[in-house]
Short mmCIF file of C-alpha atoms in Angstrom, two decimals:
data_model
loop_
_atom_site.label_atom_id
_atom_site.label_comp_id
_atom_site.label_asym_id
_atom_site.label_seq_id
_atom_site.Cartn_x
_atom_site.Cartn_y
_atom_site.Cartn_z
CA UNK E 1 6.54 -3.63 25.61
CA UNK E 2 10.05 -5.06 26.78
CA UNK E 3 13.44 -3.51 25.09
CA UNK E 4 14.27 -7.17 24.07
CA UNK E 5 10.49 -7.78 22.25
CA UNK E 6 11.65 -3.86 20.41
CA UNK E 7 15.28 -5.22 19.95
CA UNK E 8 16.73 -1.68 20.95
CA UNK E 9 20.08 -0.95 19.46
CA UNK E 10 22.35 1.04 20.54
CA UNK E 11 21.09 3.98 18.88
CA UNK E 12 17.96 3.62 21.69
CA UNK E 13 15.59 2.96 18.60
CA UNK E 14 12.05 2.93 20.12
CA UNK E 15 8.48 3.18 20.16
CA UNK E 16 8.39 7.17 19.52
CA UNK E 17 10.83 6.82 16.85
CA UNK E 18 8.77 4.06 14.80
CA UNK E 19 5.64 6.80 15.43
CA UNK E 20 7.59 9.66 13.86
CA UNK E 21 8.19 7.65 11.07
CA UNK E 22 4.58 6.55 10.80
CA UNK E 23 3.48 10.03 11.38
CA UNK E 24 5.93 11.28 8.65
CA UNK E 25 4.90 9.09 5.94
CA UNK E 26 1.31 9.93 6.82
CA UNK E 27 2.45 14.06 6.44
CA UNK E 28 4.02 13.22 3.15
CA UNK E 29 1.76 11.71 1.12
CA UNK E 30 -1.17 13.81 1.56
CA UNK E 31 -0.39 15.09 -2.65
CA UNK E 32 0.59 11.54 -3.49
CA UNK E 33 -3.01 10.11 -2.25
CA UNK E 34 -5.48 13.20 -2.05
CA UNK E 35 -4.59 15.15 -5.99
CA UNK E 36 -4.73 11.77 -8.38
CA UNK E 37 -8.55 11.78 -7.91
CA UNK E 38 -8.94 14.96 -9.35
CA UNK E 39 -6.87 14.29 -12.73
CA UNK E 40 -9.77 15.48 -14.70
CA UNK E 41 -10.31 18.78 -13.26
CA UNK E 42 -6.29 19.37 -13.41
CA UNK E 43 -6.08 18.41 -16.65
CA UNK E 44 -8.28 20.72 -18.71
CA UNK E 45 -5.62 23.39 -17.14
CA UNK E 46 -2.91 21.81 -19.20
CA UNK E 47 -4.76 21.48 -22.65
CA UNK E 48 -6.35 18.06 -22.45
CA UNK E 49 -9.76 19.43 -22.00
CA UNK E 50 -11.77 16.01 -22.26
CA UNK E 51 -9.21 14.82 -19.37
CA UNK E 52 -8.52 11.80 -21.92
CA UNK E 53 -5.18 11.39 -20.08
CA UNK E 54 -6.48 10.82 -16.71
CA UNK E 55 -6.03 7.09 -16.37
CA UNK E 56 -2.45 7.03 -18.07
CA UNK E 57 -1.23 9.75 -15.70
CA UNK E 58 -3.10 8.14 -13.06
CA UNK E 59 -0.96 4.75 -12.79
CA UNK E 60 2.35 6.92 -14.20
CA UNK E 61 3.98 7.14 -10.78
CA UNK E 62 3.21 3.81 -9.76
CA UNK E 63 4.60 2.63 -12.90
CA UNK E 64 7.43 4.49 -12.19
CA UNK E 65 7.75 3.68 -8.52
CA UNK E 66 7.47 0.06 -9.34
CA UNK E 67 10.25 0.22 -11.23
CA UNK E 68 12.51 2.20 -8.90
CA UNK E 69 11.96 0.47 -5.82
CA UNK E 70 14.42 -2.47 -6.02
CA UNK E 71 17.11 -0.27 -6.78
CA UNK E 72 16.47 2.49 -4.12
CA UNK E 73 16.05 -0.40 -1.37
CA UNK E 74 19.63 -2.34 -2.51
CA UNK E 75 21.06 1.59 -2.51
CA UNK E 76 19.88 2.23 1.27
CA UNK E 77 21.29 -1.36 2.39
CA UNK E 78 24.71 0.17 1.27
CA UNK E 79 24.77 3.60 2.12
CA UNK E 80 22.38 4.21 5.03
CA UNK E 81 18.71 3.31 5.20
CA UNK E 82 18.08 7.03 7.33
CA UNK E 83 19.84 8.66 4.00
CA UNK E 84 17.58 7.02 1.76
CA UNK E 85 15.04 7.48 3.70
CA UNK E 86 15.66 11.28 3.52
CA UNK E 87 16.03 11.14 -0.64
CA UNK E 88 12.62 9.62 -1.03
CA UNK E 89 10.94 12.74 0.91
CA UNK E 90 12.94 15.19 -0.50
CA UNK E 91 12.53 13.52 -3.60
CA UNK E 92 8.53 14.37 -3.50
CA UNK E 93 9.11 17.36 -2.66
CA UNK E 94 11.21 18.27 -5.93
CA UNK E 95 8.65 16.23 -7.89
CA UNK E 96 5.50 17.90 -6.25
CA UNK E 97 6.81 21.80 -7.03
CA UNK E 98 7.50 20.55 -10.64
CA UNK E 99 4.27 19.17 -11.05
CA UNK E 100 2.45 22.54 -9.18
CA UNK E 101 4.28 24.88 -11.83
CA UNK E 102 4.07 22.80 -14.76
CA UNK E 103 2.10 24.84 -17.68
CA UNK E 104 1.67 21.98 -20.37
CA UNK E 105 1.40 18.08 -20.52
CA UNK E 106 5.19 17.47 -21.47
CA UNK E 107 6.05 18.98 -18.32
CA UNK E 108 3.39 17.71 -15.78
CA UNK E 109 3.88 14.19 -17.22
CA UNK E 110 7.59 14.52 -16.30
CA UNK E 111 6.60 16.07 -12.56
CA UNK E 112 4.62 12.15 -12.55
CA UNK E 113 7.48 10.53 -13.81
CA UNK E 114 10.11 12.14 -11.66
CA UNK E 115 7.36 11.41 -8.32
CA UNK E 116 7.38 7.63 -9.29
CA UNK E 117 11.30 7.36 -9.04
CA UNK E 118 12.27 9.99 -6.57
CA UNK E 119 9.71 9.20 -4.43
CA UNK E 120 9.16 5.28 -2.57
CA UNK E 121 8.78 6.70 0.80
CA UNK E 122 6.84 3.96 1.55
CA UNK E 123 9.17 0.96 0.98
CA UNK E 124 11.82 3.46 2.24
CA UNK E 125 9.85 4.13 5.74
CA UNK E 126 9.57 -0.07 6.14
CA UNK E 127 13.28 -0.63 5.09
CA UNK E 128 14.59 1.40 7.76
CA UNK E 129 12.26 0.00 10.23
CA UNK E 130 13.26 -3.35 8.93
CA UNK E 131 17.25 -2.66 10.05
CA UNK E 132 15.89 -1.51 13.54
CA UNK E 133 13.08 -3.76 14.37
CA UNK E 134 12.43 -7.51 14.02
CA UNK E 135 9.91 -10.05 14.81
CA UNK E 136 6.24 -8.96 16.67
CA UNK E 137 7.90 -5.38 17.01
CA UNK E 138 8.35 -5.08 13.25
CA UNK E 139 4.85 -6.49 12.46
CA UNK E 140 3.42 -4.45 14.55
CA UNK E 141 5.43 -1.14 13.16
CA UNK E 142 4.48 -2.11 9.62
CA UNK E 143 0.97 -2.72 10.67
CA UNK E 144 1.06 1.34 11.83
CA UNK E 145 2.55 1.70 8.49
CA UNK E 146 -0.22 0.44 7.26
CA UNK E 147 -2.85 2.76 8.64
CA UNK E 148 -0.91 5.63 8.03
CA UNK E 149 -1.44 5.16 4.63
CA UNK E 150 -5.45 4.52 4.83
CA UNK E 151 -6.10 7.52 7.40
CA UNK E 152 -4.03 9.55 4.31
CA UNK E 153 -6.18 7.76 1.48
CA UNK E 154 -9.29 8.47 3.97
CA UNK E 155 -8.62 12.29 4.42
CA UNK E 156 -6.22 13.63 1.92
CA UNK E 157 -8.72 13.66 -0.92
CA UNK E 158 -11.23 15.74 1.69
CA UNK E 159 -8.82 18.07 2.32
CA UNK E 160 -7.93 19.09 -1.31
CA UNK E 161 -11.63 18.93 -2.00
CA UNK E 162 -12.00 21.67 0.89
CA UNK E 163 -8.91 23.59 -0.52
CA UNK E 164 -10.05 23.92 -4.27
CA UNK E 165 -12.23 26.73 -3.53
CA UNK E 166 -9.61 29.10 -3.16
CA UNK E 167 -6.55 27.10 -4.75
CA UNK E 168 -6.69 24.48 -7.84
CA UNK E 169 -5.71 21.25 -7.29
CA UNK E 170 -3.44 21.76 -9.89
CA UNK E 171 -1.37 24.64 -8.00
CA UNK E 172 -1.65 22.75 -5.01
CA UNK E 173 1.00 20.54 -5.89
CA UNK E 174 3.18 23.08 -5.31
CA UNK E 175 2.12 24.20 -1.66
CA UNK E 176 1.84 20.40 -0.79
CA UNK E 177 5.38 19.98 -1.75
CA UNK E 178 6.09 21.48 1.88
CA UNK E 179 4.85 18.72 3.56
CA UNK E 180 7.35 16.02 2.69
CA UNK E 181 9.89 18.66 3.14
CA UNK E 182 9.00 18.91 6.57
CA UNK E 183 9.07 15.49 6.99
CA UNK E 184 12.25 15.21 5.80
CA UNK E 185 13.43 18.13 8.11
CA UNK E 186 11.85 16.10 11.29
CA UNK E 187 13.36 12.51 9.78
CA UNK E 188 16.75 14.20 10.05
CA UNK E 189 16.14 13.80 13.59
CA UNK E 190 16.13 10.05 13.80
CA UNK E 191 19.02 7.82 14.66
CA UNK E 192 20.52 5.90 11.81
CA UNK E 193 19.89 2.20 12.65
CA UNK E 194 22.92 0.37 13.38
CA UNK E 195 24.38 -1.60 10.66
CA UNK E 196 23.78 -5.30 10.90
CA UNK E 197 26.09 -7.95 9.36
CA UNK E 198 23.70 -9.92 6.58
CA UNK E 199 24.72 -13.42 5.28
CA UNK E 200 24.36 -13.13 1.52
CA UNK E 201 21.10 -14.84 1.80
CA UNK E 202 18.03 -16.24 4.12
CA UNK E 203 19.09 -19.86 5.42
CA UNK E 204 16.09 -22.23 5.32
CA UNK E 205 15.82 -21.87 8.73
CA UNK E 206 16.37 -19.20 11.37
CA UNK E 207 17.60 -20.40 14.97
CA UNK E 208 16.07 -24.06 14.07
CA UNK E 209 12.49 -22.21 13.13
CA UNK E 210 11.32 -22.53 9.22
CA UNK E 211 10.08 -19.60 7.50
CA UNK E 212 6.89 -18.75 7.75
CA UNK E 213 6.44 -18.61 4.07
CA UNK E 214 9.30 -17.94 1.48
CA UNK E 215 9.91 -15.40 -0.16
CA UNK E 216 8.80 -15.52 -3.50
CA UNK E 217 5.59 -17.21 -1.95
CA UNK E 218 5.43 -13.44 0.22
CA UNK E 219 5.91 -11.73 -3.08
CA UNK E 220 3.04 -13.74 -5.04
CA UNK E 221 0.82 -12.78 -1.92
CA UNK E 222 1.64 -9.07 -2.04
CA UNK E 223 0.42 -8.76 -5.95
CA UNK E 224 -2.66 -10.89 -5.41
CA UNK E 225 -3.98 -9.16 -1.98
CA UNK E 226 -3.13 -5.53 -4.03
CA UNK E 227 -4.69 -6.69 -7.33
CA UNK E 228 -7.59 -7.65 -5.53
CA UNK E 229 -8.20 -5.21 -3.72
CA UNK E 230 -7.89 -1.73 -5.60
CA UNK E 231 -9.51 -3.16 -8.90
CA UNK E 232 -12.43 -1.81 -6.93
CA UNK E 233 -11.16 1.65 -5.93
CA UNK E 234 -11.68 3.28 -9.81
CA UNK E 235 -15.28 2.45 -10.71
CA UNK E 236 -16.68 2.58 -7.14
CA UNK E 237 -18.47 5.39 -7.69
CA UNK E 238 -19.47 4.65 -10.91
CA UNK E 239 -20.66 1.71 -9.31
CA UNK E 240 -22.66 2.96 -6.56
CA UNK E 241 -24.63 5.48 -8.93
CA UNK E 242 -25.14 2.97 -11.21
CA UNK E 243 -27.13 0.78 -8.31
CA UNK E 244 -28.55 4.11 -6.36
CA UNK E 245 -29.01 6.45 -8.78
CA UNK E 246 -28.93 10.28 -6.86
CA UNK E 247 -26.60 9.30 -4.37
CA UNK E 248 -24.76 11.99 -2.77
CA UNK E 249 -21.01 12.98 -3.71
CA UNK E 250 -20.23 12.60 0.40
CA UNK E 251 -22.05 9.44 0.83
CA UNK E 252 -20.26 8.15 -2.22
CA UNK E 253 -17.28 9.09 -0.38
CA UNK E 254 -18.07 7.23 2.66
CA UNK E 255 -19.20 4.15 1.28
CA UNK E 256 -15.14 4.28 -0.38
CA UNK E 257 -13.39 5.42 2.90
CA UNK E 258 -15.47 2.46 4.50
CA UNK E 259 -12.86 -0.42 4.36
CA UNK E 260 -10.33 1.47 5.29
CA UNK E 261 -11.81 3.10 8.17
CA UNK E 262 -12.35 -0.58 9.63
CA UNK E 263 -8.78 -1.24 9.19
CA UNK E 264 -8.20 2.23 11.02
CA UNK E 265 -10.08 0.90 13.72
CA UNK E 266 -9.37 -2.61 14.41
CA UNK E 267 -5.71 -3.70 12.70
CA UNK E 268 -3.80 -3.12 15.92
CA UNK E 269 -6.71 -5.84 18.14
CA UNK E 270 -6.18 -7.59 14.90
CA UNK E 271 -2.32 -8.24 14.97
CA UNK E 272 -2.59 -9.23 18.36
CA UNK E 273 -5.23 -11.77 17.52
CA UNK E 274 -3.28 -13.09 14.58
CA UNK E 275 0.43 -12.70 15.03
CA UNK E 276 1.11 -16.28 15.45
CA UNK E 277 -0.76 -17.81 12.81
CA UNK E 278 -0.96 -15.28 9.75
CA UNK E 279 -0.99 -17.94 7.18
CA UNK E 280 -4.96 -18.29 8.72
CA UNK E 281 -5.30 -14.63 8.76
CA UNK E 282 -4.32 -14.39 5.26
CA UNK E 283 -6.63 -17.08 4.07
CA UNK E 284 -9.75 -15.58 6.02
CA UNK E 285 -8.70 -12.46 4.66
CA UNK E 286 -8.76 -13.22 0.88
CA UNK E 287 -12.35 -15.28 1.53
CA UNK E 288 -13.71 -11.80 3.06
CA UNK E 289 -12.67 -10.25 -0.20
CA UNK E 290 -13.54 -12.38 -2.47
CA UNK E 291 -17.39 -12.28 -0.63
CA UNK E 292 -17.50 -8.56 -0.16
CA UNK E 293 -16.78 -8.08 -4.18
CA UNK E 294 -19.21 -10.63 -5.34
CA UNK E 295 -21.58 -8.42 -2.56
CA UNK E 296 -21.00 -5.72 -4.71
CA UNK E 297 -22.18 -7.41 -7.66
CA UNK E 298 -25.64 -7.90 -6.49
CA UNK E 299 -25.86 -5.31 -3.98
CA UNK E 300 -28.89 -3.00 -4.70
CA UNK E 301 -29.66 -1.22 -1.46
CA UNK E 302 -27.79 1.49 0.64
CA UNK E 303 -28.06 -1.10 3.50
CA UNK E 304 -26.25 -3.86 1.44
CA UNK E 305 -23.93 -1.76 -0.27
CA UNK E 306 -22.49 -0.62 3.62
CA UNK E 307 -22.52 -4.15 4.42
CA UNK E 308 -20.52 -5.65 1.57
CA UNK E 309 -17.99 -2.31 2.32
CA UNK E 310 -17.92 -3.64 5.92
CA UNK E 311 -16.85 -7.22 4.58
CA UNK E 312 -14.21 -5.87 2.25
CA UNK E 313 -12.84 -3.88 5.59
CA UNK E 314 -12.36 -6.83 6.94
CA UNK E 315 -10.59 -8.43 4.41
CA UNK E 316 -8.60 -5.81 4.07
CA UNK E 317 -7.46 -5.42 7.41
CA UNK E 318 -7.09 -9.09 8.03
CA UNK E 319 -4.61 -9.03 4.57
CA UNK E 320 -2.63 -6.18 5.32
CA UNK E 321 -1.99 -7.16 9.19
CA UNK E 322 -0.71 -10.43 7.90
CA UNK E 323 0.98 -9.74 5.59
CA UNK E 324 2.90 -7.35 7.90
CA UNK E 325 3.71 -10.53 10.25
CA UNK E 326 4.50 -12.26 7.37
CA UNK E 327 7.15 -9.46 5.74
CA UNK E 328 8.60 -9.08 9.22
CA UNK E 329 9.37 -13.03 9.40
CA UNK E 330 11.25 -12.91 6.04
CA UNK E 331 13.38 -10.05 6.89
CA UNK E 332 14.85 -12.28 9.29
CA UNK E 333 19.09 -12.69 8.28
CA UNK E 334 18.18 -10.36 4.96
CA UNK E 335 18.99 -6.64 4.12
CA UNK E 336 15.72 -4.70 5.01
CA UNK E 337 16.26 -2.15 2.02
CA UNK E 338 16.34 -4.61 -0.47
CA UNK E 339 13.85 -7.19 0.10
CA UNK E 340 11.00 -3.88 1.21
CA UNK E 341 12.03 -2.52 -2.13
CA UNK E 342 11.22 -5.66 -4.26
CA UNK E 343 8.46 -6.29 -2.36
CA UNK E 344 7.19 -2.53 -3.04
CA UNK E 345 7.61 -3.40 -7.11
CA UNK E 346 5.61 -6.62 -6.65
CA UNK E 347 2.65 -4.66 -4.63
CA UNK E 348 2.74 -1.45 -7.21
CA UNK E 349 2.54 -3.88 -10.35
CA UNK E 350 -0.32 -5.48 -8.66
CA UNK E 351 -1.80 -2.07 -8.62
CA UNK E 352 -1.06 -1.31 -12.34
CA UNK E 353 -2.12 -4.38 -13.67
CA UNK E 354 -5.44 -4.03 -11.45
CA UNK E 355 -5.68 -0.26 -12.82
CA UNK E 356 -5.42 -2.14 -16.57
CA UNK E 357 -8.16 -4.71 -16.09
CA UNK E 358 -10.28 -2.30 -14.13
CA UNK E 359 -10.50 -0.43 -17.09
CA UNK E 360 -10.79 -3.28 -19.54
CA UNK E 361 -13.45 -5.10 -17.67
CA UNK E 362 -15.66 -1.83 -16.87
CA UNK E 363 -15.41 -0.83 -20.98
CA UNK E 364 -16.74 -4.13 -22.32
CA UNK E 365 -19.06 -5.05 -19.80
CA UNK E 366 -19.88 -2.05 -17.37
CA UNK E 367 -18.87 -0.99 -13.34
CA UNK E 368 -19.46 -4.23 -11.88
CA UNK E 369 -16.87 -5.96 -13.56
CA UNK E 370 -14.12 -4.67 -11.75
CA UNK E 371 -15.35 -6.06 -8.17
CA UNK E 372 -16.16 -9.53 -9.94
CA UNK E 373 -12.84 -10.00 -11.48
CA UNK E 374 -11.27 -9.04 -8.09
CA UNK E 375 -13.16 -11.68 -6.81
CA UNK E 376 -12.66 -14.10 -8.55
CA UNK E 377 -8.82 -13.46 -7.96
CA UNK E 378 -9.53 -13.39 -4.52
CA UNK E 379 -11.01 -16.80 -4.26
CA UNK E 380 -8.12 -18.52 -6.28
CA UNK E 381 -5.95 -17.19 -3.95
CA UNK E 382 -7.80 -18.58 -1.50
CA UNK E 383 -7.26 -21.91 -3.02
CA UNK E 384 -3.66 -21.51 -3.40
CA UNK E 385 -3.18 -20.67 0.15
CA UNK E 386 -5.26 -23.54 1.31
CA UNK E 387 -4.48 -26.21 -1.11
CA UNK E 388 -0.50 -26.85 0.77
CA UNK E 389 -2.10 -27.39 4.05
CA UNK E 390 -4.74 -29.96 2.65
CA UNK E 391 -2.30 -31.52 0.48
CA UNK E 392 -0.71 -33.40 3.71
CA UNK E 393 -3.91 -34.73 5.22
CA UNK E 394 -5.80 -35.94 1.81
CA UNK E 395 -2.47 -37.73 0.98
CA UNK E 396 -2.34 -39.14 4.42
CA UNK E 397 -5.96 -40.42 3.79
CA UNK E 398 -5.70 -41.88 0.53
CA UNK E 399 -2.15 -43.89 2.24
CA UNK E 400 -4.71 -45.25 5.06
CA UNK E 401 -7.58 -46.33 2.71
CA UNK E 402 -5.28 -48.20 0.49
#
């Protein structure tokens, strides 16, 4: 890959500094992906002995984050995205040793609350590769982004599960708290990206080429493809026991870690496949979903139930690669921090509000109605992604026949 495609500054930003980053995030949110799922065996610990809390506590720090984000990103576009960058992990790190020692509710609920707004590392890892990267070499850096985050979802929960024989999830908090602080300690490392003069906003154009898409259209995107998608992650289980009753805890597990283990494998063939024409990507995407959740609505065999995971991989994959290509065309002429950040609370409420009718939709009419619902959102966006393009040639039609 040319210097010019990874628009080096002068700071020599390059491709082992975008992997450190990647590699970083990946280190640090082992406790922020792996302890959630085992909410109801921490808190029995803390007096809530039916776990009644779990699903409130579960959504807390996205809540939280959500709410943090915009401000966080607007604060690293004027002080220094690196310095930011370097709150977040050291903010998880304050938040996870809080939450290890907590000895009641009150104070592990705080511990939740403080991880939601001190942390973001997320939308603070893309920000800063937003001031230092643009175009195919930002894409592709958000697309390893990306799978940092499934190979943590993927093995983080494994590796607590291994740990709780000698240590309790709950007091592993604490010794996970080292992790972003090492992060943190190697982040330190990296160069801060050169400041970049920003017009106050995006022109309509960028060196004579429209947007790909603009920016509220991004935004609307983000919440649909994360609605959509993890309204299946709570029930799953439930799901899968409900259609193959005995089913193993670790093929259970599998049959979750599937989708994301296709996007492990294939997202990088995938960007290079789609790069120039995401809006198709993103449309094929959303159809795969909203097929692989109906699947799981009729799916009654080990054999489907893989195959329906498969078709929700790719779905997934094909989303979050494009909408990579399509975050790294809008930060063209805009502060990185900023725009990351809002687009961080518009995925995270898509997540909340998913967690919501998740839970809604499985109480009144059982475990498949999370996957159904997340279809059906799937295939109206499908629609609404379509519909512009078709617009042009129908009313081009109708002008010929009359």
């Amino acid at each position: 890959m040319s210097a010019q495609a990874l628009r080096l500054p002068r700071s020599g930003f390059g491709r082992g500094h975008v992997q450190a980053v990647a590699g970083c995030y990946f280190v640090a949110s082992f406790a922020a992906l792996g302890l959630p799922p085992y909410l109801t065996q921490i808190l029995p610990e803390l007096g809530d002995h039916q776990a009644r809390w779990a699903g409130v506590l579960y959504i807390v720090p996205t809540v939280f984050g959500a709410l943090g984000a915009p401000l966080w990103g607007r604060l690293a576009d004027r002080f220094g995205r690196k310095r930011l960058l370097l709150r977040a992990q050291l903010g998880l790190a304050v938040s996870f040793v809080l939450a290890g020692w907590a000895d009641s509710m009150a104070t592990f609920t705080v511990a939740l609350v403080l991880q939601g707004i001190l942390g973001g590392t997320f939308a603070a890892s893309n920000g800063y590769l937003g001031a230092a990267l643009e175009g195919p070499a930002l894409s592709k850096a958000l697309t390893l982004m990306q799978g940092s985050a499934r190979a943590a979802l993927v093995v983080a929960p494994i590796v607590v599960g291994s740990l709780s024989g000698w240590l309790s999830p709950h007091r592993q908090y604490a010794l996970l708290a080292v992790l972003p602080l090492t992060a943190a300690l190697l982040l330190a490392a990296l160069p801060e990206p050169e400041p970049v003069e920003q017009p106050p906003s995006r022109p309509e154009a960028v060196d004579g080429t429209a947007p790909l898409v603009s920016l509220k259209g991004l935004y609307a995107l983000e919440f649909a493809f994360v609605f959509s998608t993890v309204i299946s992650f709570p029930y799953l289980i439930q799901l899968v026991d409900d259609r193959i009753p005995g089913t193993s805890p670790a093929l259970s597990g599998v049959l979750f870690a599937l989708p994301h283990l296709v996007y492990l494998v294939s997202a990088l063939a995938v960007h290079a496949a789609f790069r120039d024409r995401p809006q198709a990507g993103i449309a094929l995407g959303f159809a795969c979903i909203a097929l692989g959740l109906a699947g799981h609505g009729v799916a009654g065999s080990l054999t489907s139930l893989i195959a329906v995971r498969l078709l929700l991989g790719a779905g997934l994959t094909l989303g979050l690669v494009c909408l990579s290509v399509l975050a790294a065309d809008c930060a063209k002429g805009r502060a990185p921090g900023g725009m990351f950040g809002a687009l961080e609370f518009f995925s995270k409420a898509g997540a909340v509000a998913a967690g919501l009718a998740a839970a809604a939709g499985s109480a009144r009419f059982g475990p498949a109605a999370p996957v159904l619902i997340g279809g059906a959102a799937a295939a109206v966006t499908v629609l609404a992604t379509l519909l512009p393009a078709l617009l042009p040639s129908l009313n081009h039609r109708t002008r010929r026949s009359s």
